[in-house]
PDB file of C-alpha atoms in Angstrom:
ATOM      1  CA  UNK B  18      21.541  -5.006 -25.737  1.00  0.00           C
ATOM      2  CA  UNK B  19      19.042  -4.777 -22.727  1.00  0.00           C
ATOM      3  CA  UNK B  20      15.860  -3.746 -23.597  1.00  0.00           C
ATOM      4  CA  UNK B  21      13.799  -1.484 -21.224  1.00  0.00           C
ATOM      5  CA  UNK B  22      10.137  -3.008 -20.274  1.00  0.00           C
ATOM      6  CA  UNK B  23       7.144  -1.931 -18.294  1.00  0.00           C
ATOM      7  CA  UNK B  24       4.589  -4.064 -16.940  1.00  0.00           C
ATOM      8  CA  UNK B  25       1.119  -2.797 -17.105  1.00  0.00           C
ATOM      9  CA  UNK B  26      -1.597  -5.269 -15.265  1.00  0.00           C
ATOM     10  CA  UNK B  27      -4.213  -4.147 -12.042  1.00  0.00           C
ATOM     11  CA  UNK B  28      -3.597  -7.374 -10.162  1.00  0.00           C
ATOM     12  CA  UNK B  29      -0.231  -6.622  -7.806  1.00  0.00           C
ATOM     13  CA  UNK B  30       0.422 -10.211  -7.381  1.00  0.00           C
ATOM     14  CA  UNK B  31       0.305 -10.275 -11.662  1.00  0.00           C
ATOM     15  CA  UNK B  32       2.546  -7.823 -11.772  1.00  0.00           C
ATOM     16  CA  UNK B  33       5.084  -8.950  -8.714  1.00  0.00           C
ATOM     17  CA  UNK B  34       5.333 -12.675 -10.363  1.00  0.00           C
ATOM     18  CA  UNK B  35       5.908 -11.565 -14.002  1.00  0.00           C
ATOM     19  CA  UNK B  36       8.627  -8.925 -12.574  1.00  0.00           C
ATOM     20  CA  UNK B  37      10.488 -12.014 -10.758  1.00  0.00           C
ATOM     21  CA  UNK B  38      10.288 -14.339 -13.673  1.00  0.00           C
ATOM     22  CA  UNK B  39      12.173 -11.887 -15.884  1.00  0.00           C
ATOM     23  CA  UNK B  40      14.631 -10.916 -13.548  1.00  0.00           C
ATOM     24  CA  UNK B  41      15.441 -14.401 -13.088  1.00  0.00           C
ATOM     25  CA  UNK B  42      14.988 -15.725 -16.592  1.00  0.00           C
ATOM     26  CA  UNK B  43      15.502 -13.013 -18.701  1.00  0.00           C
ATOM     27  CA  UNK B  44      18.748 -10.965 -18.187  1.00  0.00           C
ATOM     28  CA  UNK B  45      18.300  -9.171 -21.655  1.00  0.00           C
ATOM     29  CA  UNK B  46      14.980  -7.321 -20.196  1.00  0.00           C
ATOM     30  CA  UNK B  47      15.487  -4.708 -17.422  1.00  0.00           C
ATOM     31  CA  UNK B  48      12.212  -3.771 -15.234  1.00  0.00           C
ATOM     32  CA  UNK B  49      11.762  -0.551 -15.364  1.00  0.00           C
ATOM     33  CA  UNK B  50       8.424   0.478 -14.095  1.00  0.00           C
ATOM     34  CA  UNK B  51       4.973  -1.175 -13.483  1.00  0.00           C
ATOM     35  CA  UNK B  52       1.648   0.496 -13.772  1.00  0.00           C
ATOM     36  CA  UNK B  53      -1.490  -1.017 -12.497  1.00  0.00           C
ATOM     37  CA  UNK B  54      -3.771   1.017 -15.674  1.00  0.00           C
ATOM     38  CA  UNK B  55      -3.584   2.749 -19.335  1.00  0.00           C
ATOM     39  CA  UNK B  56      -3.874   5.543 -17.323  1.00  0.00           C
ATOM     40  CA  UNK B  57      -0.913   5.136 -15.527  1.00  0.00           C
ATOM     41  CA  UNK B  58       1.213   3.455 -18.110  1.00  0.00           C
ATOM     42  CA  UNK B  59       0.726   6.854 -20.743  1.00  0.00           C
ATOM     43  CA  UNK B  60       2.182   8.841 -17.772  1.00  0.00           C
ATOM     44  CA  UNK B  61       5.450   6.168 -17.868  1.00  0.00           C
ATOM     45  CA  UNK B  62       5.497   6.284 -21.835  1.00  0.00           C
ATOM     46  CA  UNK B  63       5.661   9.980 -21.717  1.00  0.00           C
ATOM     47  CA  UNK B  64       8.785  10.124 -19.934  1.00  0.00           C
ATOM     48  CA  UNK B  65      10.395   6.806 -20.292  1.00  0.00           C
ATOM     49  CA  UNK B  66      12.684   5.083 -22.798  1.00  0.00           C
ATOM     50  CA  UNK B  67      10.404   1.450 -23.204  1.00  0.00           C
ATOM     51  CA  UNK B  68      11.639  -1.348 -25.831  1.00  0.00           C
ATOM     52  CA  UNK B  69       8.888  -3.916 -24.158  1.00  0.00           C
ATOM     53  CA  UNK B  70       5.187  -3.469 -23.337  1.00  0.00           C
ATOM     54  CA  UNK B  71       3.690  -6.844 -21.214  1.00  0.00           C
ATOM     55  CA  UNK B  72       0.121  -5.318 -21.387  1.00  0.00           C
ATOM     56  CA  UNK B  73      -2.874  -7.047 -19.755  1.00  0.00           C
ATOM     57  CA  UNK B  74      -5.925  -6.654 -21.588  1.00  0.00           C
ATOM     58  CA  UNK B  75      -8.809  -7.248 -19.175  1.00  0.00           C
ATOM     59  CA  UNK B  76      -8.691  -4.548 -16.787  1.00  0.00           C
ATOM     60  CA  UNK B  77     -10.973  -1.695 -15.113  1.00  0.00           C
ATOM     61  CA  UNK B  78     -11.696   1.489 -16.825  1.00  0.00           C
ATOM     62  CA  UNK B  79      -9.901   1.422 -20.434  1.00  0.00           C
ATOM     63  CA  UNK B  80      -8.474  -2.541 -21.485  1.00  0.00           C
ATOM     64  CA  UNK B  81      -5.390  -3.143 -23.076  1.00  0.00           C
ATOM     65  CA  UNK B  82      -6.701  -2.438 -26.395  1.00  0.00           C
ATOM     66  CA  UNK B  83      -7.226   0.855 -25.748  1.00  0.00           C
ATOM     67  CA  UNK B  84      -3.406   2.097 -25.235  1.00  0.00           C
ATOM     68  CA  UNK B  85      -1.956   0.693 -28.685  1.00  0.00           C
ATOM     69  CA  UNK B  86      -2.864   4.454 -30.102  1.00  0.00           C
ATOM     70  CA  UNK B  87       0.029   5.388 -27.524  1.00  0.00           C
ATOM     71  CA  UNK B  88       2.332   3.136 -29.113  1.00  0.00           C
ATOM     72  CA  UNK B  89       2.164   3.666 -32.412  1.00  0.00           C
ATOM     73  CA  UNK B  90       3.842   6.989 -31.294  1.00  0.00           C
ATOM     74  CA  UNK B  91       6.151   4.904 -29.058  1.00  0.00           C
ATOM     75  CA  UNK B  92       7.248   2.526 -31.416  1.00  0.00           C
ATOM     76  CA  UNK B  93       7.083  -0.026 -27.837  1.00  0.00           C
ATOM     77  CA  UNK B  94       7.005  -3.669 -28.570  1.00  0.00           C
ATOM     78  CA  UNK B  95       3.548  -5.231 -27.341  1.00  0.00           C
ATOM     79  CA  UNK B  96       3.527  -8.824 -25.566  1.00  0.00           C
ATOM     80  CA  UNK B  97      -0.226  -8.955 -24.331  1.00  0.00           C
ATOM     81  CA  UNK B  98      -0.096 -11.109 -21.130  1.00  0.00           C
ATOM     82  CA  UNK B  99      -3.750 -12.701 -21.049  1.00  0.00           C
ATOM     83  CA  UNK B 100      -6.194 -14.816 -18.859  1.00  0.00           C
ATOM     84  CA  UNK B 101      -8.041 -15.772 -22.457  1.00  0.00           C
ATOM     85  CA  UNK B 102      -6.904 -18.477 -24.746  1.00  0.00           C
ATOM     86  CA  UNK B 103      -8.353 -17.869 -27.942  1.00  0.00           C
ATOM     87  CA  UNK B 104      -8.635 -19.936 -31.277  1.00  0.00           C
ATOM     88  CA  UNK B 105      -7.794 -16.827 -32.996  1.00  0.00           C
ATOM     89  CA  UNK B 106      -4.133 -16.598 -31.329  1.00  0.00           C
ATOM     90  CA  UNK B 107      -2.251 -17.125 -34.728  1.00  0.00           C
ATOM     91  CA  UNK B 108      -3.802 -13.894 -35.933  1.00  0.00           C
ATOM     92  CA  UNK B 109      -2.406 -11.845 -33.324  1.00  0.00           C
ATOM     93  CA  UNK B 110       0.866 -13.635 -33.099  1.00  0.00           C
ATOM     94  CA  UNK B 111       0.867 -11.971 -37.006  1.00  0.00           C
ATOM     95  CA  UNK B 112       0.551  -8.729 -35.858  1.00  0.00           C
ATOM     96  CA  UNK B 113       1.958  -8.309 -32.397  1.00  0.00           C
ATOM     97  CA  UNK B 114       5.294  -9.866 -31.318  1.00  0.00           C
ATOM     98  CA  UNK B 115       3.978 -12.088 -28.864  1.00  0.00           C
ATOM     99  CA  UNK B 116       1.370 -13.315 -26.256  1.00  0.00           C
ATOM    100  CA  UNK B 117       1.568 -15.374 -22.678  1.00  0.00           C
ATOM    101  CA  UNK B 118      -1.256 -16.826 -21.354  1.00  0.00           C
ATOM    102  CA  UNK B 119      -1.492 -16.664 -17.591  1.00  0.00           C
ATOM    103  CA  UNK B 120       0.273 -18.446 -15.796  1.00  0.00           C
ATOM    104  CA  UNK B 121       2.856 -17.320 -17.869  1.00  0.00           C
ATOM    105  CA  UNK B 122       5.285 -20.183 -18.716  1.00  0.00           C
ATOM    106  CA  UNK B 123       8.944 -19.447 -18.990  1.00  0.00           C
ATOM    107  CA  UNK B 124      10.245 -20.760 -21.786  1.00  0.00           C
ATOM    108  CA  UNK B 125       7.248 -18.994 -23.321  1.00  0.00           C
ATOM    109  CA  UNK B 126       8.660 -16.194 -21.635  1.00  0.00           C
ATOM    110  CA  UNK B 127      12.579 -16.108 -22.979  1.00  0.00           C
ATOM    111  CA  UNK B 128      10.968 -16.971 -26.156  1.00  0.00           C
ATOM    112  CA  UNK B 129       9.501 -13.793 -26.527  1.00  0.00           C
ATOM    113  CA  UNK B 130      12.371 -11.587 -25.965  1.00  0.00           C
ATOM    114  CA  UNK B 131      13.912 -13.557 -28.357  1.00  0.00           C
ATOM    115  CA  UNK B 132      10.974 -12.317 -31.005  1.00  0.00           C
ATOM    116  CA  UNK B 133      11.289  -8.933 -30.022  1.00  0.00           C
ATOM    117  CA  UNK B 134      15.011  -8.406 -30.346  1.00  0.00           C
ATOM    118  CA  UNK B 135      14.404 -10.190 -33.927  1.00  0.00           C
ATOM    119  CA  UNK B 136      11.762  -7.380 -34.509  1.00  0.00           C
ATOM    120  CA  UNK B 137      14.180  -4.880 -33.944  1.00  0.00           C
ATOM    121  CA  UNK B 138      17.390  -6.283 -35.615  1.00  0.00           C
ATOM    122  CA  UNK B 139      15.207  -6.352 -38.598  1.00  0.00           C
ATOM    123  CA  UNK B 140      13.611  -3.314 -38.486  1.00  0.00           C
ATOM    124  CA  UNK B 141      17.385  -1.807 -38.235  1.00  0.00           C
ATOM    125  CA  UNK B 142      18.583  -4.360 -40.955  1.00  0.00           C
ATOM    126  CA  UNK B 143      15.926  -3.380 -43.439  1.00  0.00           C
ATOM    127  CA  UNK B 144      15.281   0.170 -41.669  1.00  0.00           C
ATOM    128  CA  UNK B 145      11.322  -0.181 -41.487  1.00  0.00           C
ATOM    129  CA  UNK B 146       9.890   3.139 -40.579  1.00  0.00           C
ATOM    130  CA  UNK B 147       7.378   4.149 -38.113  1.00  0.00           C
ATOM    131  CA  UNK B 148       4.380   3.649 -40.861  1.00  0.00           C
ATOM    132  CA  UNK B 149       5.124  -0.481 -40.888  1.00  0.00           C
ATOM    133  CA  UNK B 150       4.845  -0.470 -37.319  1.00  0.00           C
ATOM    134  CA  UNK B 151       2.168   1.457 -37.275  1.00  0.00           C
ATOM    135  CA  UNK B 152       0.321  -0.647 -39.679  1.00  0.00           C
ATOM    136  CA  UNK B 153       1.259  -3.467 -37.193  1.00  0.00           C
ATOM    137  CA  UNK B 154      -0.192  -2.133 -34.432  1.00  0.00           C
ATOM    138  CA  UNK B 155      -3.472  -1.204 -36.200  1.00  0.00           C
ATOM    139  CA  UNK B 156      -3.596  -4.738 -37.268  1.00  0.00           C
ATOM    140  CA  UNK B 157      -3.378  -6.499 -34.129  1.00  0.00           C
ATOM    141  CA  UNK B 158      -6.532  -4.072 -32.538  1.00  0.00           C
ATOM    142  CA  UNK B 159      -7.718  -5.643 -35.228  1.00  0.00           C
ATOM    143  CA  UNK B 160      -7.524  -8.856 -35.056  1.00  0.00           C
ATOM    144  CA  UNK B 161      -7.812  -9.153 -31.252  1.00  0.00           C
ATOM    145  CA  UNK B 162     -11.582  -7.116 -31.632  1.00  0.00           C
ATOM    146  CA  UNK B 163     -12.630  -9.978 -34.137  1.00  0.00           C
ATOM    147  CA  UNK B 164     -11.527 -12.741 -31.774  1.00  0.00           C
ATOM    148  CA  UNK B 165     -12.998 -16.241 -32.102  1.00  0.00           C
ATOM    149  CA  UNK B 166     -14.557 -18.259 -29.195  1.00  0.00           C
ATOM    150  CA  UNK B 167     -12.563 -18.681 -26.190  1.00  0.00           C
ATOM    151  CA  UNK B 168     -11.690 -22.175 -24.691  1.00  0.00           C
ATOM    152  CA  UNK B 169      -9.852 -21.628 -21.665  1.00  0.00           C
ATOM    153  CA  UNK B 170     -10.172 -18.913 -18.442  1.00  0.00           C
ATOM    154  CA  UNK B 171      -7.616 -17.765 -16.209  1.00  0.00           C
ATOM    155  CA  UNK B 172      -8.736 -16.292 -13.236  1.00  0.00           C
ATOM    156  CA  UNK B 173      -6.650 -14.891 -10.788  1.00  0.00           C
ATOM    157  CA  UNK B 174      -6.919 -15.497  -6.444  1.00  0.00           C
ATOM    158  CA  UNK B 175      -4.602 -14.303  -3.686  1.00  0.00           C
ATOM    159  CA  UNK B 176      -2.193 -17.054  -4.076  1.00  0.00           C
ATOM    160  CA  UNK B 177      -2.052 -16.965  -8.066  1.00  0.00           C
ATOM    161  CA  UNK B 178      -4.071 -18.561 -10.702  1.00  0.00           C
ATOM    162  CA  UNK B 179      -6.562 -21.226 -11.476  1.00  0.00           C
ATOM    163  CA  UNK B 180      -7.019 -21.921 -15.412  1.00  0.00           C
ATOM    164  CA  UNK B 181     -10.749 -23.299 -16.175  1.00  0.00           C
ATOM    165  CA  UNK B 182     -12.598 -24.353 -19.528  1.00  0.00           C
ATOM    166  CA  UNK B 183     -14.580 -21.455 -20.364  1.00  0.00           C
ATOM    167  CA  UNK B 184     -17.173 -24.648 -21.116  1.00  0.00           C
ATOM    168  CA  UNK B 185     -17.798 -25.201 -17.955  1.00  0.00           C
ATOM    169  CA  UNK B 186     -18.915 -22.368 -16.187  1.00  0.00           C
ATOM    170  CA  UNK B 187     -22.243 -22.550 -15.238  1.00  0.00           C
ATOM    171  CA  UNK B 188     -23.252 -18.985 -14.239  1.00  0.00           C
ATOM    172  CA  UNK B 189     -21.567 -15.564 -13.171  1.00  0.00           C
ATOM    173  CA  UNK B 190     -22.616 -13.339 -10.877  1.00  0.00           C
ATOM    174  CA  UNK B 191     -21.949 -10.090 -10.159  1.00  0.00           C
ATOM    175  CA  UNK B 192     -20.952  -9.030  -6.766  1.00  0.00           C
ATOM    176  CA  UNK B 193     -19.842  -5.263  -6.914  1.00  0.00           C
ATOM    177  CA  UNK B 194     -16.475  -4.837  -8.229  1.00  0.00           C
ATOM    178  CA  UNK B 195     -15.950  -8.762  -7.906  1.00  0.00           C
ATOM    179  CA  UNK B 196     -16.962 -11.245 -10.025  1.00  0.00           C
ATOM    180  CA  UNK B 197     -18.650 -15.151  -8.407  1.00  0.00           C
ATOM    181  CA  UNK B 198     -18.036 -18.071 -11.015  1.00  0.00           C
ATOM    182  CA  UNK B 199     -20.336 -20.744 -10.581  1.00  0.00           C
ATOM    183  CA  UNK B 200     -19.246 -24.316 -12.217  1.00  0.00           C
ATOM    184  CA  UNK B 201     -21.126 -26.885 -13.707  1.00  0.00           C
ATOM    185  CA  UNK B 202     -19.362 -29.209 -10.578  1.00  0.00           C
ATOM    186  CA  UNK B 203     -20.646 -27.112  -7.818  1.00  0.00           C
ATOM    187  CA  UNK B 204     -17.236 -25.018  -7.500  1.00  0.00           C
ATOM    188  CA  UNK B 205     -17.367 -21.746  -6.756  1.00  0.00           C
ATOM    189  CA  UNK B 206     -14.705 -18.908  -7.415  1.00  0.00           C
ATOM    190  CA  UNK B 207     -14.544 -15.406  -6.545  1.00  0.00           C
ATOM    191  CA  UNK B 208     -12.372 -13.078  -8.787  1.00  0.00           C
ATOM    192  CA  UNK B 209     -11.862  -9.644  -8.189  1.00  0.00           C
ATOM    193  CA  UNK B 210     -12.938  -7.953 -11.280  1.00  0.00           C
ATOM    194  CA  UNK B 211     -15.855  -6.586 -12.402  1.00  0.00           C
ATOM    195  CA  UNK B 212     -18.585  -8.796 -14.332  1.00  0.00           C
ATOM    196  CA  UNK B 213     -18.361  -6.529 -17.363  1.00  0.00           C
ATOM    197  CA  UNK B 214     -14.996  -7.368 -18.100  1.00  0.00           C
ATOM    198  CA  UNK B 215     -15.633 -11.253 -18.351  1.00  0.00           C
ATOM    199  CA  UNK B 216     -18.894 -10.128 -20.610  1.00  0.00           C
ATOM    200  CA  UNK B 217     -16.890  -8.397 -23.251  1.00  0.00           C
ATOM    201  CA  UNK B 218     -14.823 -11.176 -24.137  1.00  0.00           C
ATOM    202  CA  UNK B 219     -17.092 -14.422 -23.734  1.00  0.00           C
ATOM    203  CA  UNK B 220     -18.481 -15.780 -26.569  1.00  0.00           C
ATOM    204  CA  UNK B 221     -22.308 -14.286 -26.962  1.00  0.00           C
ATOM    205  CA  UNK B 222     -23.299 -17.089 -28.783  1.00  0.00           C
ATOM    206  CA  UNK B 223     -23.147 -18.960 -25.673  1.00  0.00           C
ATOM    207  CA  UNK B 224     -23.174 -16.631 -22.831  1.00  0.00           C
ATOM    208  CA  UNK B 225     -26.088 -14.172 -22.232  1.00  0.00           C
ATOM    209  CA  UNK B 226     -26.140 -11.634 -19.659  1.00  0.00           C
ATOM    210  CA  UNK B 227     -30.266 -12.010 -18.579  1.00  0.00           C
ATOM    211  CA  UNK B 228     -29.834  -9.669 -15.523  1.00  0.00           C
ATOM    212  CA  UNK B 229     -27.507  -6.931 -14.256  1.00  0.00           C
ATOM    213  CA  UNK B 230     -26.177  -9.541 -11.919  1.00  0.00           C
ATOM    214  CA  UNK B 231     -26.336 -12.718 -14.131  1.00  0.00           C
ATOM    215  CA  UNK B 232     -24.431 -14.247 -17.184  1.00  0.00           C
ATOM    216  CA  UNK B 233     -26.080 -17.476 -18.096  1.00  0.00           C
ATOM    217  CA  UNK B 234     -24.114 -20.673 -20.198  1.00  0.00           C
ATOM    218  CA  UNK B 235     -26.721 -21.499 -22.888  1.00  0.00           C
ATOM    219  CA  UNK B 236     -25.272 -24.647 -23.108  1.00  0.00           C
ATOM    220  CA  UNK B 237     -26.726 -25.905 -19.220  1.00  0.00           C
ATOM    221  CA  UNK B 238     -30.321 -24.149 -19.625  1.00  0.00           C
ATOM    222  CA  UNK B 239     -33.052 -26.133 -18.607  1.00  0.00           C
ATOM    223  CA  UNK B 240     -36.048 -24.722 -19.190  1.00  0.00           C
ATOM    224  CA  UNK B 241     -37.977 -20.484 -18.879  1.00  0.00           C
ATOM    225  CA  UNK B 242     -40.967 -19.277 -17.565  1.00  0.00           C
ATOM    226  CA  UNK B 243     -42.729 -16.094 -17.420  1.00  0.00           C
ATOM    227  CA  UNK B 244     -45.378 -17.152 -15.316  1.00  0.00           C
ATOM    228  CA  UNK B 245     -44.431 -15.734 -12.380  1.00  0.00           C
ATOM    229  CA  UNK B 246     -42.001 -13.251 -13.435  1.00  0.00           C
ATOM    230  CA  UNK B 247     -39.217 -14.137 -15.899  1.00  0.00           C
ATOM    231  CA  UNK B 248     -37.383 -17.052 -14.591  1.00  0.00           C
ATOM    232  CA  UNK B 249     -35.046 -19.543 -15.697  1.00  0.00           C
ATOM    233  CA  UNK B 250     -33.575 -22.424 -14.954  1.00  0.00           C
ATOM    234  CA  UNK B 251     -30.462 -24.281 -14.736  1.00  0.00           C
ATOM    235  CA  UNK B 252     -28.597 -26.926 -15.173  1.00  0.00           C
ATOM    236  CA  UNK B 253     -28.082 -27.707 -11.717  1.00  0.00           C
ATOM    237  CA  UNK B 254     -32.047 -26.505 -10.828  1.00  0.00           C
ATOM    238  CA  UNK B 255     -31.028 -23.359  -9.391  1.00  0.00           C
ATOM    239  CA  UNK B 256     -33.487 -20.296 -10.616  1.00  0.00           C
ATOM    240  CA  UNK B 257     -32.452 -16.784 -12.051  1.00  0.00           C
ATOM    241  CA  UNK B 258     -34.319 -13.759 -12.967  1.00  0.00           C
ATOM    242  CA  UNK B 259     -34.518 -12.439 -16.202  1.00  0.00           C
ATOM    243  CA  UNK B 260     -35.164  -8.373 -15.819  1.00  0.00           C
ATOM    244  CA  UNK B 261     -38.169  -7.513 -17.861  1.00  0.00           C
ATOM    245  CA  UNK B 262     -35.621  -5.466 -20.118  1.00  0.00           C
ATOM    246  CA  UNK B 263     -33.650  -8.361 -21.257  1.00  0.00           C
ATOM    247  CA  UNK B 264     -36.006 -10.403 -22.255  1.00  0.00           C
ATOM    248  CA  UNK B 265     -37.056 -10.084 -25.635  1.00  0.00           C
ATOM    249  CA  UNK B 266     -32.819 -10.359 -26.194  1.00  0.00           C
ATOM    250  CA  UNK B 267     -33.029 -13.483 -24.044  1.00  0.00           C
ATOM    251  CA  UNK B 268     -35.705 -15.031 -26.154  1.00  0.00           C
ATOM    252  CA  UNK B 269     -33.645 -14.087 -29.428  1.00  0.00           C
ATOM    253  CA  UNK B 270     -30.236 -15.229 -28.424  1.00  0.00           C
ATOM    254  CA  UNK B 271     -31.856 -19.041 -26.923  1.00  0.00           C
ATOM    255  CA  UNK B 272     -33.352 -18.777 -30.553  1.00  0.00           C
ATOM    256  CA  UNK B 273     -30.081 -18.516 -32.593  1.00  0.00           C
ATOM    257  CA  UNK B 274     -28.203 -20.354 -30.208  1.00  0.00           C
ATOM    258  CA  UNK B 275     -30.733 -23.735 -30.469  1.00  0.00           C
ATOM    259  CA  UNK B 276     -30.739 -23.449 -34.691  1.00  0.00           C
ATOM    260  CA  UNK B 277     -26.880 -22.597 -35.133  1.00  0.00           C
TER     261      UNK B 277
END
């Protein structure tokens, strides 16, 4: 059996790399398509055959999330391929047949074909109908929406990726459509997503966006001051604004954050 697959991720080189390490590792999975959004994938699963779904999840416009709908009608097999390594993992390994963390290993990989032409042996074997996938589907959006605090980051550059603890970022910045990461060792990285993507997924217990161009670590503030204007400051002495708007959240979230 080969099993038809689309890749759906907006980074090219994502795409490109994962497309070559199935060809080459995989000879059960056959490449059909790519799409670089949702958008674009609905358009594939309208007129293609697809056993396999690698779906990113952090992207512009709609996330990953937002096309399982599409394949409960589908009946596609979902293997999210993430940047986020979250404690909560085992609960959507329950629910969806797989996950690879960027940089996707291979072995990882060839294991997860493996799962998916188990899913569909049994589903044949025991002839599940489209309701228990269904049901599978709704319970992986789920879990995923309830996910538990992140440990690691994977953030993509021109020549691949760099995996960081989410524990030590310093700051982010926003910088248009890119995103600046600023460490708590003085390294700097500039990803090419937008800041809003990174916000929705950090843990708010210990991130806080104070500004429209600044998401603060908790954990490395040194002290605030509205003396002059709202202003804190870091670990590392640099100072940030805090827009008058955000304040009063600011205040609150330092609050539960020092008595958790």
């Amino acid at each position: 059996m080969v099993l038809n697959a689309i890749i759906v991720d907006d980074e090219e080189y994502s795409r490109k790399s994962l497309s070559y390490l199935i060809e080459v590792n995989c000879p059960k999975v056959k490449i059909i398509d790519m799409a670089s959004s949702v958008s674009e994938a609905r358009l594939l699963l309208k007129t293609r055959q697809v056993d396999i779904i690698y779906l990113d999840i952090a992207m512009p416009g709609e996330n990953g999330f937002e096309l399982l709908p599409d394949l409960e009608r589908n009946e596609t097999s979902v293997i999210f391929t993430t940047a986020f390594d979250q404690y909560a993992i085992k609960a959507i390994k329950a629910s969806a047949i797989d996950y690879l963390l960027k940089p996707v290993n291979i072995h990882e990989l060839q294991e997860s074909v493996e799962k998916v032409l188990a899913w569909k042996a049994l589903k044949l074997n025991q002839n599940l109908g489209n309701q228990t996938y269904t049901a599978s589907l709704k319970s992986l959006s789920e879990n995923i929406n309830s996910s538990e605090e992140i440990r690691k980051i994977s953030l993509p550059h021109s020549e691949g990726f760099k995996v960081k603890d989410i524990g030590d970022i310093l700051y982010i910045e926003a910088d248009n459509n890119y995103t600046q990461f600023h460490f708590i060792n003085s390294e700097k990285m500039l990803v090419a997503k937008a800041m809003k993507e990174f916000e929705e997924v950090l843990n708010p217990a210990h991130f806080v966006r104070i500004h429209k161009s600044n998401i603060i670590n908790l954990q490395y503030l040194k002290n605030y001051s509205n003396k002059n204007g709202f202003v804190v400051k870091m670990h590392n002495d640099i100072e940030l604004t805090v827009s008058r708007r955000r304040s009063t959240e600011f205040i609150e979230r330092v609050k539960a954050f020092l008595h958790k």
